[in-house]
PDB file of C-alpha atoms in Angstrom:
ATOM      1  CA  MET A 292      67.297 100.616 104.376  1.00  0.00           C
ATOM      2  CA  ALA A 293      67.421  96.889 105.079  1.00  0.00           C
ATOM      3  CA  ASP A 294      64.267  94.798 105.295  1.00  0.00           C
ATOM      4  CA  PHE A 295      64.576  92.868 108.537  1.00  0.00           C
ATOM      5  CA  GLY A 296      61.456  90.765 107.936  1.00  0.00           C
ATOM      6  CA  LEU A 297      59.045  91.795 110.690  1.00  0.00           C
ATOM      7  CA  GLY A 298      57.081  88.554 110.349  1.00  0.00           C
ATOM      8  CA  GLY A 299      60.153  86.458 111.047  1.00  0.00           C
ATOM      9  CA  ILE A 300      61.174  88.623 113.988  1.00  0.00           C
ATOM     10  CA  ILE A 301      57.719  88.321 115.550  1.00  0.00           C
ATOM     11  CA  ALA A 302      57.692  84.563 114.923  1.00  0.00           C
ATOM     12  CA  SER A 303      61.096  84.264 116.608  1.00  0.00           C
ATOM     13  CA  ALA A 304      60.011  86.262 119.649  1.00  0.00           C
ATOM     14  CA  LEU A 305      56.829  84.206 120.048  1.00  0.00           C
ATOM     15  CA  ALA A 306      58.695  80.922 119.574  1.00  0.00           C
ATOM     16  CA  GLY A 307      61.294  82.038 122.123  1.00  0.00           C
ATOM     17  CA  ALA A 308      58.596  82.965 124.638  1.00  0.00           C
ATOM     18  CA  GLY A 309      56.901  79.606 124.095  1.00  0.00           C
ATOM     19  CA  ALA A 310      60.191  77.792 124.548  1.00  0.00           C
ATOM     20  CA  GLY A 311      60.861  79.764 127.722  1.00  0.00           C
ATOM     21  CA  LYS A 312      57.539  78.631 129.167  1.00  0.00           C
ATOM     22  CA  ALA A 313      58.183  75.069 127.998  1.00  0.00           C
ATOM     23  CA  ALA A 314      61.441  75.153 129.952  1.00  0.00           C
ATOM     24  CA  ASP A 315      59.344  75.472 133.128  1.00  0.00           C
ATOM     25  CA  LYS A 316      57.915  72.000 132.494  1.00  0.00           C
ATOM     26  CA  ALA A 317      61.249  70.276 131.806  1.00  0.00           C
ATOM     27  CA  PRO A 318      62.862  69.039 135.036  1.00  0.00           C
ATOM     28  CA  SER A 319      66.374  69.001 133.551  1.00  0.00           C
ATOM     29  CA  ILE A 320      66.366  72.688 132.501  1.00  0.00           C
ATOM     30  CA  PRO A 321      67.112  75.186 135.297  1.00  0.00           C
ATOM     31  CA  SER A 322      64.269  77.578 134.540  1.00  0.00           C
ATOM     32  CA  PRO A 323      63.594  80.689 136.670  1.00  0.00           C
ATOM     33  CA  GLY A 324      59.852  80.088 136.344  1.00  0.00           C
ATOM     34  CA  GLY A 325      56.809  82.228 135.694  1.00  0.00           C
ATOM     35  CA  LEU A 326      56.980  85.534 133.897  1.00  0.00           C
ATOM     36  CA  THR A 327      60.784  85.553 133.987  1.00  0.00           C
ATOM     37  CA  SER A 328      60.872  82.449 131.781  1.00  0.00           C
ATOM     38  CA  LEU A 329      58.415  83.995 129.353  1.00  0.00           C
ATOM     39  CA  LEU A 330      60.302  87.289 129.108  1.00  0.00           C
ATOM     40  CA  GLY A 331      63.743  85.670 128.996  1.00  0.00           C
ATOM     41  CA  GLY A 332      62.688  83.283 126.263  1.00  0.00           C
ATOM     42  CA  GLY A 333      61.015  86.066 124.307  1.00  0.00           C
ATOM     43  CA  ALA A 334      64.112  88.256 124.546  1.00  0.00           C
ATOM     44  CA  GLY A 335      66.321  85.391 123.383  1.00  0.00           C
ATOM     45  CA  GLY A 336      63.987  84.639 120.497  1.00  0.00           C
ATOM     46  CA  LEU A 337      63.840  88.302 119.528  1.00  0.00           C
ATOM     47  CA  ALA A 338      67.621  88.591 119.552  1.00  0.00           C
ATOM     48  CA  GLY A 339      67.926  85.452 117.454  1.00  0.00           C
ATOM     49  CA  GLY A 340      65.269  86.706 115.039  1.00  0.00           C
ATOM     50  CA  LEU A 341      66.994  90.034 114.579  1.00  0.00           C
ATOM     51  CA  LEU A 342      70.354  88.380 114.036  1.00  0.00           C
ATOM     52  CA  THR A 343      69.128  85.830 111.508  1.00  0.00           C
ATOM     53  CA  SER A 344      66.996  88.340 109.608  1.00  0.00           C
ATOM     54  CA  MET A 345      69.950  90.705 109.268  1.00  0.00           C
ATOM     55  CA  LEU A 346      72.130  87.848 108.011  1.00  0.00           C
ATOM     56  CA  ALA A 347      69.542  86.328 105.662  1.00  0.00           C
ATOM     57  CA  GLY A 348      68.322  89.571 104.100  1.00  0.00           C
ATOM     58  CA  GLY A 349      65.053  88.363 102.562  1.00  0.00           C
ATOM     59  CA  THR A 350      61.702  87.207 103.883  1.00  0.00           C
ATOM     60  CA  ASP A 351      59.718  84.210 102.713  1.00  0.00           C
ATOM     61  CA  ILE A 352      57.866  81.402 104.447  1.00  0.00           C
ATOM     62  CA  SER A 353      60.948  79.213 104.821  1.00  0.00           C
ATOM     63  CA  ALA A 354      62.921  82.105 106.322  1.00  0.00           C
ATOM     64  CA  ILE A 355      60.135  82.794 108.826  1.00  0.00           C
ATOM     65  CA  ALA A 356      59.947  79.103 109.759  1.00  0.00           C
ATOM     66  CA  GLY A 357      63.707  78.954 110.197  1.00  0.00           C
ATOM     67  CA  GLN A 358      63.681  82.066 112.340  1.00  0.00           C
ATOM     68  CA  ALA A 359      60.902  80.635 114.508  1.00  0.00           C
ATOM     69  CA  VAL A 360      62.858  77.435 115.128  1.00  0.00           C
ATOM     70  CA  GLY A 361      66.046  79.375 115.831  1.00  0.00           C
ATOM     71  CA  GLY A 362      64.181  81.764 118.090  1.00  0.00           C
ATOM     72  CA  GLY A 363      62.704  78.883 120.033  1.00  0.00           C
ATOM     73  CA  VAL A 364      66.088  77.270 120.554  1.00  0.00           C
ATOM     74  CA  LEU A 365      67.746  80.530 121.562  1.00  0.00           C
ATOM     75  CA  GLY A 366      64.798  81.351 123.839  1.00  0.00           C
ATOM     76  CA  MET A 367      65.232  78.019 125.621  1.00  0.00           C
ATOM     77  CA  VAL A 368      68.985  78.614 126.005  1.00  0.00           C
ATOM     78  CA  VAL A 369      68.505  82.135 127.403  1.00  0.00           C
ATOM     79  CA  THR A 370      65.878  80.832 129.829  1.00  0.00           C
ATOM     80  CA  ALA A 371      68.187  78.062 131.043  1.00  0.00           C
ATOM     81  CA  VAL A 372      71.122  80.465 131.515  1.00  0.00           C
ATOM     82  CA  LEU A 373      68.885  82.939 133.324  1.00  0.00           C
ATOM     83  CA  GLY A 374      67.633  80.148 135.581  1.00  0.00           C
ATOM     84  CA  MET A 375      71.184  79.051 136.433  1.00  0.00           C
ATOM     85  CA  VAL A 376      72.217  82.615 137.247  1.00  0.00           C
ATOM     86  CA  LEU A 377      69.167  83.337 139.416  1.00  0.00           C
ATOM     87  CA  LYS A 378      69.395  80.028 141.293  1.00  0.00           C
ATOM     88  CA  LYS A 379      73.095  80.587 142.142  1.00  0.00           C
ATOM     89  CA  LYS A 380      72.175  83.605 144.299  1.00  0.00           C
TER      90      LYS A 380
END
C-alpha cells in the first residue's frame, strides 16, 4: 500500500482553502465569494495534494511544503475557474 503522506495532503487542502478565500480579496480574480471560494479552493488544494503525493512517493518537510504551495496555487486556480463559470450564468 502506498504512503500518500497525510500531512502533505492536509497542508495542501488548507493552503488551497486559504488561497480560495484570498481570491475573494483580489479584484482581478473572478471569485464566487464566501463559502464557495473556501470549498472550491480546498477541493483544488486537496486534488493537487493527492496528485503530488502519489507522484512523489515519500513524505518529509520539503515535500509537505511543496505540496502546500502547489495546493495553494491549484486552489486559487479552481476558485477563479469556479467564479468565471458561476458569473457566466
